[in-house]
Amino acid sequence: MVALCALPSILSFGGVGFGLPDYAPDLGALSRMAPAARIDSLRYCLQGSILHNLLEWTAVCLAVLTALLAFIHFRLIRTMLAPVIGTALFWSGCVDAFHTLASDHFTHRVADAARFIPITCTASRLFSCVVLLVGAGILLVRKKGRHRWDWSVLMATVGVFGIGSYALVQYCANSTYLPQCLFPGRVLTRPYDLIPVILYAVVGYPLFRLLDRRSGSRFSHALLVSLLPQAASELHMALGSSMLFDANFNIAHFLKIVAYAVPLAGLLLDYMSTYRLQAGLMAEL
């Protein structure tokens, strides 16, 4: 995972270009083109936006798939770890989906794109960090081996996270003025993106380490490992990205996909372990 997080930066220093910023088309050249060629030329001008859509929607799909498998996992073995974290990832994916759809004008928004896309991107990442930490805290506070209130705790978690994501979406969609979070020319171009890094290092690592020790599953260990790409993604945004769709912006979105894929891999490894254990027991019988 360390190598995977470092690889885009190494390739970028080696001359590989990951940035695809949008640029304004040449109106004079467009006026001389046929209609089909004009549309095709406009698509080239929006390659950064198109790549952003692909990266964000891949992360959304991974988050939803992880949540679905987590609830199936809960139905099979009745442990709260998977559905609580799955719920956090699901609502984080929903906020990411809103950010993607609104940036492409598929949903209503009031603020202009220059402020809307950066602030909703930062807000979705901060929301993802907070709900993951809150979910881990709920699991650690809850007494081990207690099953009586599983469904009540789970439904309350789903409801609270859902209300939080809805409130965030409503605020971003209906605010005529959104705070500026992108400051080109500074050392910290996106200072608010350092908040999740601090939370992951100071709060997230101890929480998920305790959770891994208590659970001892591959999924809990995958959650601990996923903090690395989460923090690396935020560092690329905070220290490197100075404009929309530049190299660090795209690298950060790729690392977010990795961060969502790691818990999914942990769930799949737990499934494999369960099936192998069951096959071994059947062979012994």
mmCIF file of C-alpha atoms in Angstrom:
data_model
loop_
_atom_site.group_PDB
_atom_site.id
_atom_site.type_symbol
_atom_site.label_atom_id
_atom_site.label_comp_id
_atom_site.label_asym_id
_atom_site.label_seq_id
_atom_site.Cartn_x
_atom_site.Cartn_y
_atom_site.Cartn_z
ATOM 1 C CA MET A 1 0.000 0.000 0.000
ATOM 2 C CA VAL A 2 2.907 2.350 0.691
ATOM 3 C CA ALA A 3 4.294 1.602 -2.767
ATOM 4 C CA LEU A 4 0.904 2.118 -4.402
ATOM 5 C CA CYS A 5 0.405 5.477 -2.668
ATOM 6 C CA ALA A 6 3.899 6.629 -3.632
ATOM 7 C CA LEU A 7 3.762 5.399 -7.248
ATOM 8 C CA PRO A 8 1.752 8.318 -8.745
ATOM 9 C CA SER A 9 4.121 10.861 -7.174
ATOM 10 C CA ILE A 10 7.158 8.963 -8.435
ATOM 11 C CA LEU A 11 5.701 8.781 -11.943
ATOM 12 C CA SER A 12 4.794 12.467 -11.789
ATOM 13 C CA PHE A 13 8.370 13.423 -10.841
ATOM 14 C CA GLY A 14 9.546 11.176 -13.687
ATOM 15 C CA GLY A 15 7.639 13.245 -16.220
ATOM 16 C CA VAL A 16 4.304 11.443 -16.482
ATOM 17 C CA GLY A 17 1.522 13.992 -16.742
ATOM 18 C CA PHE A 18 -1.642 13.316 -14.744
ATOM 19 C CA GLY A 19 -3.170 16.763 -15.132
ATOM 20 C CA LEU A 20 -5.993 17.382 -17.591
ATOM 21 C CA PRO A 21 -7.305 20.883 -16.875
ATOM 22 C CA ASP A 22 -10.284 22.111 -18.856
ATOM 23 C CA TYR A 23 -9.584 24.925 -21.314
ATOM 24 C CA ALA A 24 -11.733 27.327 -23.308
ATOM 25 C CA PRO A 25 -12.292 26.366 -26.957
ATOM 26 C CA ASP A 26 -11.207 28.493 -29.913
ATOM 27 C CA LEU A 27 -14.524 29.994 -30.990
ATOM 28 C CA GLY A 28 -13.190 31.024 -34.379
ATOM 29 C CA ALA A 29 -12.002 27.507 -35.176
ATOM 30 C CA LEU A 30 -15.271 26.040 -33.907
ATOM 31 C CA SER A 31 -17.330 28.245 -36.215
ATOM 32 C CA ARG A 32 -15.544 26.764 -39.240
ATOM 33 C CA MET A 33 -16.118 23.127 -38.196
ATOM 34 C CA ALA A 34 -18.952 20.813 -39.079
ATOM 35 C CA PRO A 35 -21.455 20.225 -36.218
ATOM 36 C CA ALA A 36 -20.165 16.709 -35.434
ATOM 37 C CA ALA A 37 -16.535 17.854 -35.412
ATOM 38 C CA ARG A 38 -17.485 20.836 -33.237
ATOM 39 C CA ILE A 39 -19.020 18.579 -30.581
ATOM 40 C CA ASP A 40 -15.997 16.281 -30.690
ATOM 41 C CA SER A 41 -13.663 19.262 -30.263
ATOM 42 C CA LEU A 42 -15.625 20.454 -27.247
ATOM 43 C CA ARG A 43 -15.220 17.035 -25.634
ATOM 44 C CA TYR A 44 -11.439 17.448 -25.822
ATOM 45 C CA CYS A 45 -11.787 20.753 -23.983
ATOM 46 C CA LEU A 46 -13.589 18.962 -21.129
ATOM 47 C CA GLN A 47 -11.263 15.981 -20.648
ATOM 48 C CA GLY A 48 -10.493 17.047 -17.080
ATOM 49 C CA SER A 49 -14.171 17.077 -16.136
ATOM 50 C CA ILE A 50 -14.756 13.725 -17.816
ATOM 51 C CA LEU A 51 -11.820 12.110 -15.983
ATOM 52 C CA HIS A 52 -13.066 13.608 -12.720
ATOM 53 C CA ASN A 53 -16.462 12.000 -13.327
ATOM 54 C CA LEU A 54 -14.912 8.597 -13.983
ATOM 55 C CA LEU A 55 -12.746 8.709 -10.866
ATOM 56 C CA GLU A 56 -15.501 9.968 -8.579
ATOM 57 C CA TRP A 57 -18.130 7.567 -9.881
ATOM 58 C CA THR A 58 -15.758 4.619 -9.484
ATOM 59 C CA ALA A 59 -15.311 5.609 -5.832
ATOM 60 C CA VAL A 60 -19.095 5.900 -5.413
ATOM 61 C CA CYS A 61 -19.663 2.429 -6.882
ATOM 62 C CA LEU A 62 -17.018 0.905 -4.597
ATOM 63 C CA ALA A 63 -18.578 2.578 -1.547
ATOM 64 C CA VAL A 64 -22.072 1.275 -2.394
ATOM 65 C CA LEU A 65 -20.777 -2.220 -3.154
ATOM 66 C CA THR A 66 -18.860 -2.318 0.136
ATOM 67 C CA ALA A 67 -21.973 -1.249 2.048
ATOM 68 C CA LEU A 68 -24.068 -3.948 0.330
ATOM 69 C CA LEU A 69 -21.556 -6.692 1.142
ATOM 70 C CA ALA A 70 -21.245 -5.375 4.700
ATOM 71 C CA PHE A 71 -24.963 -5.806 5.356
ATOM 72 C CA ILE A 72 -24.910 -9.305 3.853
ATOM 73 C CA HIS A 73 -21.950 -10.033 6.123
ATOM 74 C CA PHE A 74 -23.988 -8.806 9.107
ATOM 75 C CA ARG A 75 -26.892 -11.100 8.215
ATOM 76 C CA LEU A 76 -24.539 -14.085 8.117
ATOM 77 C CA ILE A 77 -22.338 -13.661 11.204
ATOM 78 C CA ARG A 78 -24.108 -10.911 13.232
ATOM 79 C CA THR A 79 -21.056 -8.710 13.918
ATOM 80 C CA MET A 80 -21.559 -4.955 14.002
ATOM 81 C CA LEU A 81 -18.199 -3.970 12.515
ATOM 82 C CA ALA A 82 -19.089 -4.477 8.860
ATOM 83 C CA PRO A 83 -22.541 -2.772 8.738
ATOM 84 C CA VAL A 84 -21.538 0.291 10.795
ATOM 85 C CA ILE A 85 -18.478 0.971 8.662
ATOM 86 C CA GLY A 86 -20.446 0.007 5.555
ATOM 87 C CA THR A 87 -23.099 2.581 6.487
ATOM 88 C CA ALA A 88 -20.410 5.244 6.879
ATOM 89 C CA LEU A 89 -18.963 4.384 3.462
ATOM 90 C CA PHE A 90 -22.425 4.333 1.864
ATOM 91 C CA TRP A 91 -23.350 7.846 3.011
ATOM 92 C CA SER A 92 -19.870 9.089 2.118
ATOM 93 C CA GLY A 93 -20.443 7.664 -1.362
ATOM 94 C CA CYS A 94 -23.809 9.445 -1.519
ATOM 95 C CA VAL A 95 -22.150 12.803 -0.781
ATOM 96 C CA ASP A 96 -19.524 12.015 -3.449
ATOM 97 C CA ALA A 97 -22.322 11.194 -5.882
ATOM 98 C CA PHE A 98 -24.005 14.528 -5.188
ATOM 99 C CA HIS A 99 -20.697 16.340 -5.720
ATOM 100 C CA THR A 100 -20.234 14.594 -9.070
ATOM 101 C CA LEU A 101 -23.774 15.141 -10.339
ATOM 102 C CA ALA A 102 -23.920 18.759 -9.207
ATOM 103 C CA SER A 103 -20.560 19.603 -10.758
ATOM 104 C CA ASP A 104 -21.966 18.340 -14.076
ATOM 105 C CA HIS A 105 -25.215 20.331 -13.667
ATOM 106 C CA PHE A 106 -27.359 17.201 -13.325
ATOM 107 C CA THR A 107 -28.686 18.478 -9.995
ATOM 108 C CA HIS A 108 -29.626 21.956 -8.829
ATOM 109 C CA ARG A 109 -26.963 24.242 -7.430
ATOM 110 C CA VAL A 110 -26.772 27.941 -6.677
ATOM 111 C CA ALA A 111 -23.066 28.765 -6.274
ATOM 112 C CA ASP A 112 -20.658 29.065 -9.193
ATOM 113 C CA ALA A 113 -18.397 26.158 -10.178
ATOM 114 C CA ALA A 114 -15.179 27.964 -9.160
ATOM 115 C CA ARG A 115 -16.226 27.718 -5.495
ATOM 116 C CA PHE A 116 -18.769 24.912 -5.619
ATOM 117 C CA ILE A 117 -16.536 22.073 -6.873
ATOM 118 C CA PRO A 118 -13.604 22.704 -4.484
ATOM 119 C CA ILE A 119 -15.770 23.193 -1.370
ATOM 120 C CA THR A 120 -18.005 20.181 -2.027
ATOM 121 C CA CYS A 121 -14.945 18.053 -2.726
ATOM 122 C CA THR A 122 -13.411 19.140 0.586
ATOM 123 C CA ALA A 123 -16.713 18.751 2.421
ATOM 124 C CA SER A 124 -17.264 15.213 1.107
ATOM 125 C CA ARG A 125 -13.776 14.164 2.226
ATOM 126 C CA LEU A 126 -14.202 15.719 5.660
ATOM 127 C CA PHE A 127 -17.631 14.094 6.002
ATOM 128 C CA SER A 128 -16.159 10.710 5.036
ATOM 129 C CA CYS A 129 -13.437 11.115 7.668
ATOM 130 C CA VAL A 130 -15.862 12.131 10.422
ATOM 131 C CA VAL A 131 -18.406 9.352 9.813
ATOM 132 C CA LEU A 132 -15.664 6.707 9.708
ATOM 133 C CA LEU A 133 -14.255 7.924 13.020
ATOM 134 C CA VAL A 134 -17.712 8.153 14.594
ATOM 135 C CA GLY A 135 -18.526 4.634 13.378
ATOM 136 C CA ALA A 136 -15.295 3.291 14.866
ATOM 137 C CA GLY A 137 -16.062 5.105 18.117
ATOM 138 C CA ILE A 138 -19.541 3.549 18.301
ATOM 139 C CA LEU A 139 -18.065 0.087 17.857
ATOM 140 C CA LEU A 140 -15.435 0.636 20.565
ATOM 141 C CA VAL A 141 -17.889 2.103 23.096
ATOM 142 C CA ARG A 142 -20.325 -0.759 22.577
ATOM 143 C CA LYS A 143 -19.609 -3.733 24.837
ATOM 144 C CA LYS A 144 -18.030 -6.703 23.118
ATOM 145 C CA GLY A 145 -20.323 -9.634 22.567
ATOM 146 C CA ARG A 146 -23.504 -7.638 23.137
ATOM 147 C CA HIS A 147 -26.136 -8.532 20.516
ATOM 148 C CA ARG A 148 -29.434 -7.446 22.022
ATOM 149 C CA TRP A 149 -29.446 -3.931 20.604
ATOM 150 C CA ASP A 150 -27.724 -4.679 17.320
ATOM 151 C CA TRP A 151 -30.573 -3.540 15.118
ATOM 152 C CA SER A 152 -31.388 -0.417 17.170
ATOM 153 C CA VAL A 153 -27.748 0.727 17.116
ATOM 154 C CA LEU A 154 -27.493 -0.032 13.423
ATOM 155 C CA MET A 155 -30.696 1.810 12.502
ATOM 156 C CA ALA A 156 -29.709 4.808 14.635
ATOM 157 C CA THR A 157 -26.323 4.895 12.908
ATOM 158 C CA VAL A 158 -27.947 4.719 9.468
ATOM 159 C CA GLY A 159 -30.351 7.508 10.407
ATOM 160 C CA VAL A 160 -27.790 9.880 11.928
ATOM 161 C CA PHE A 161 -25.315 9.454 9.070
ATOM 162 C CA GLY A 162 -28.122 9.873 6.545
ATOM 163 C CA ILE A 163 -29.364 13.090 8.163
ATOM 164 C CA GLY A 164 -25.804 14.424 8.257
ATOM 165 C CA SER A 165 -25.224 13.720 4.578
ATOM 166 C CA TYR A 166 -28.600 15.250 3.626
ATOM 167 C CA ALA A 167 -27.884 18.401 5.648
ATOM 168 C CA LEU A 168 -24.486 18.782 3.991
ATOM 169 C CA VAL A 169 -25.958 18.315 0.518
ATOM 170 C CA GLN A 170 -28.753 20.813 1.203
ATOM 171 C CA TYR A 171 -26.330 23.435 2.479
ATOM 172 C CA CYS A 172 -23.986 23.117 -0.494
ATOM 173 C CA ALA A 173 -26.792 23.037 -3.059
ATOM 174 C CA ASN A 174 -28.778 26.018 -1.740
ATOM 175 C CA SER A 175 -26.034 28.401 -0.558
ATOM 176 C CA THR A 176 -25.578 31.429 -2.773
ATOM 177 C CA TYR A 177 -22.179 32.070 -1.194
ATOM 178 C CA LEU A 178 -19.823 29.244 -0.315
ATOM 179 C CA PRO A 179 -16.550 29.837 1.563
ATOM 180 C CA GLN A 180 -13.361 29.827 -0.479
ATOM 181 C CA CYS A 181 -11.181 26.784 0.116
ATOM 182 C CA LEU A 182 -8.749 27.011 -2.834
ATOM 183 C CA PHE A 183 -5.872 29.493 -2.460
ATOM 184 C CA PRO A 184 -3.492 29.275 -5.450
ATOM 185 C CA GLY A 185 0.026 30.553 -4.877
ATOM 186 C CA ARG A 186 0.223 29.557 -1.218
ATOM 187 C CA VAL A 187 2.153 26.675 0.314
ATOM 188 C CA LEU A 188 -1.149 25.256 1.564
ATOM 189 C CA THR A 189 -3.348 25.636 -1.471
ATOM 190 C CA ARG A 190 -6.217 23.807 0.242
ATOM 191 C CA PRO A 191 -5.711 24.265 3.998
ATOM 192 C CA TYR A 192 -9.053 22.715 4.947
ATOM 193 C CA ASP A 193 -7.946 19.401 3.440
ATOM 194 C CA LEU A 194 -5.330 19.120 6.187
ATOM 195 C CA ILE A 195 -8.101 18.668 8.772
ATOM 196 C CA PRO A 196 -8.833 15.041 7.735
ATOM 197 C CA VAL A 197 -5.090 14.275 7.716
ATOM 198 C CA ILE A 198 -4.790 15.473 11.323
ATOM 199 C CA LEU A 199 -7.928 13.562 12.331
ATOM 200 C CA TYR A 200 -6.694 10.353 10.692
ATOM 201 C CA ALA A 201 -3.287 10.626 12.377
ATOM 202 C CA VAL A 202 -4.372 11.761 15.837
ATOM 203 C CA VAL A 203 -7.775 10.066 16.201
ATOM 204 C CA GLY A 204 -8.205 7.572 13.378
ATOM 205 C CA TYR A 205 -5.033 5.530 13.791
ATOM 206 C CA PRO A 206 -5.504 4.827 17.544
ATOM 207 C CA LEU A 207 -9.218 4.085 17.043
ATOM 208 C CA PHE A 208 -8.781 1.668 14.163
ATOM 209 C CA ARG A 209 -5.775 0.036 15.789
ATOM 210 C CA LEU A 210 -7.876 -0.712 18.893
ATOM 211 C CA LEU A 211 -10.719 -1.862 16.658
ATOM 212 C CA ASP A 212 -8.369 -4.202 14.796
ATOM 213 C CA ARG A 213 -7.060 -5.658 18.050
ATOM 214 C CA ARG A 214 -10.591 -6.249 19.316
ATOM 215 C CA SER A 215 -11.989 -7.702 16.101
ATOM 216 C CA GLY A 216 -8.938 -9.456 14.664
ATOM 217 C CA SER A 217 -10.542 -9.827 11.239
ATOM 218 C CA ARG A 218 -9.162 -9.061 7.810
ATOM 219 C CA PHE A 219 -11.807 -6.384 7.383
ATOM 220 C CA SER A 220 -10.749 -4.521 10.546
ATOM 221 C CA HIS A 221 -7.120 -4.716 9.459
ATOM 222 C CA ALA A 222 -8.058 -3.434 5.996
ATOM 223 C CA LEU A 223 -9.733 -0.431 7.635
ATOM 224 C CA LEU A 224 -6.494 0.344 9.456
ATOM 225 C CA VAL A 225 -4.502 0.036 6.223
ATOM 226 C CA SER A 226 -6.991 2.227 4.331
ATOM 227 C CA LEU A 227 -6.023 5.216 6.491
ATOM 228 C CA LEU A 228 -2.784 5.470 4.506
ATOM 229 C CA PRO A 229 -4.349 6.187 1.074
ATOM 230 C CA GLN A 230 -6.956 8.388 2.765
ATOM 231 C CA ALA A 231 -4.242 10.566 4.315
ATOM 232 C CA ALA A 232 -2.105 10.511 1.149
ATOM 233 C CA SER A 233 -5.095 11.664 -0.901
ATOM 234 C CA GLU A 234 -5.688 14.607 1.428
ATOM 235 C CA LEU A 235 -2.007 15.578 1.366
ATOM 236 C CA HIS A 236 -2.052 15.725 -2.437
ATOM 237 C CA MET A 237 -5.075 18.014 -2.269
ATOM 238 C CA ALA A 238 -3.777 20.236 0.540
ATOM 239 C CA LEU A 239 -0.159 20.644 -0.584
ATOM 240 C CA GLY A 240 -0.175 20.090 -4.332
ATOM 241 C CA SER A 241 -3.469 20.885 -6.049
ATOM 242 C CA SER A 242 -3.661 24.543 -7.066
ATOM 243 C CA MET A 243 -6.454 24.292 -9.648
ATOM 244 C CA LEU A 244 -9.248 21.968 -10.715
ATOM 245 C CA PHE A 245 -8.204 18.787 -12.534
ATOM 246 C CA ASP A 246 -4.453 19.313 -12.215
ATOM 247 C CA ALA A 247 -2.051 16.407 -11.574
ATOM 248 C CA ASN A 248 -2.366 16.354 -7.771
ATOM 249 C CA PHE A 249 -6.140 16.756 -8.012
ATOM 250 C CA ASN A 250 -6.418 13.642 -10.205
ATOM 251 C CA ILE A 251 -3.891 11.668 -8.111
ATOM 252 C CA ALA A 252 -5.899 12.472 -4.977
ATOM 253 C CA HIS A 253 -9.084 11.158 -6.578
ATOM 254 C CA PHE A 254 -7.290 7.986 -7.673
ATOM 255 C CA LEU A 255 -6.047 7.424 -4.117
ATOM 256 C CA LYS A 256 -9.591 7.874 -2.831
ATOM 257 C CA ILE A 257 -10.605 4.951 -5.045
ATOM 258 C CA VAL A 258 -7.795 2.928 -3.466
ATOM 259 C CA ALA A 259 -8.984 3.961 0.006
ATOM 260 C CA TYR A 260 -12.507 2.707 -0.780
ATOM 261 C CA ALA A 261 -11.198 -0.479 -2.413
ATOM 262 C CA VAL A 262 -9.132 -1.598 0.596
ATOM 263 C CA PRO A 263 -12.124 -2.214 2.954
ATOM 264 C CA LEU A 264 -13.894 -4.004 0.110
ATOM 265 C CA ALA A 265 -10.835 -6.250 -0.301
ATOM 266 C CA GLY A 266 -10.880 -6.930 3.446
ATOM 267 C CA LEU A 267 -14.538 -7.986 3.279
ATOM 268 C CA LEU A 268 -13.841 -10.299 0.349
ATOM 269 C CA LEU A 269 -10.899 -11.857 2.192
ATOM 270 C CA ASP A 270 -13.159 -12.446 5.205
ATOM 271 C CA TYR A 271 -15.662 -14.182 2.919
ATOM 272 C CA MET A 272 -12.921 -16.382 1.510
ATOM 273 C CA SER A 273 -11.750 -17.261 5.016
ATOM 274 C CA THR A 274 -15.301 -18.135 6.102
ATOM 275 C CA TYR A 275 -15.901 -20.376 3.110
ATOM 276 C CA ARG A 276 -12.559 -22.145 3.567
ATOM 277 C CA LEU A 277 -13.325 -22.722 7.255
ATOM 278 C CA GLN A 278 -16.727 -24.112 6.350
ATOM 279 C CA ALA A 279 -15.181 -26.410 3.719
ATOM 280 C CA GLY A 280 -12.666 -27.653 6.300
ATOM 281 C CA LEU A 281 -15.414 -28.375 8.841
ATOM 282 C CA MET A 282 -17.445 -30.240 6.220
ATOM 283 C CA ALA A 283 -14.398 -32.332 5.318
ATOM 284 C CA GLU A 284 -13.825 -33.185 8.993
ATOM 285 C CA LEU A 285 -17.496 -34.152 9.414
#
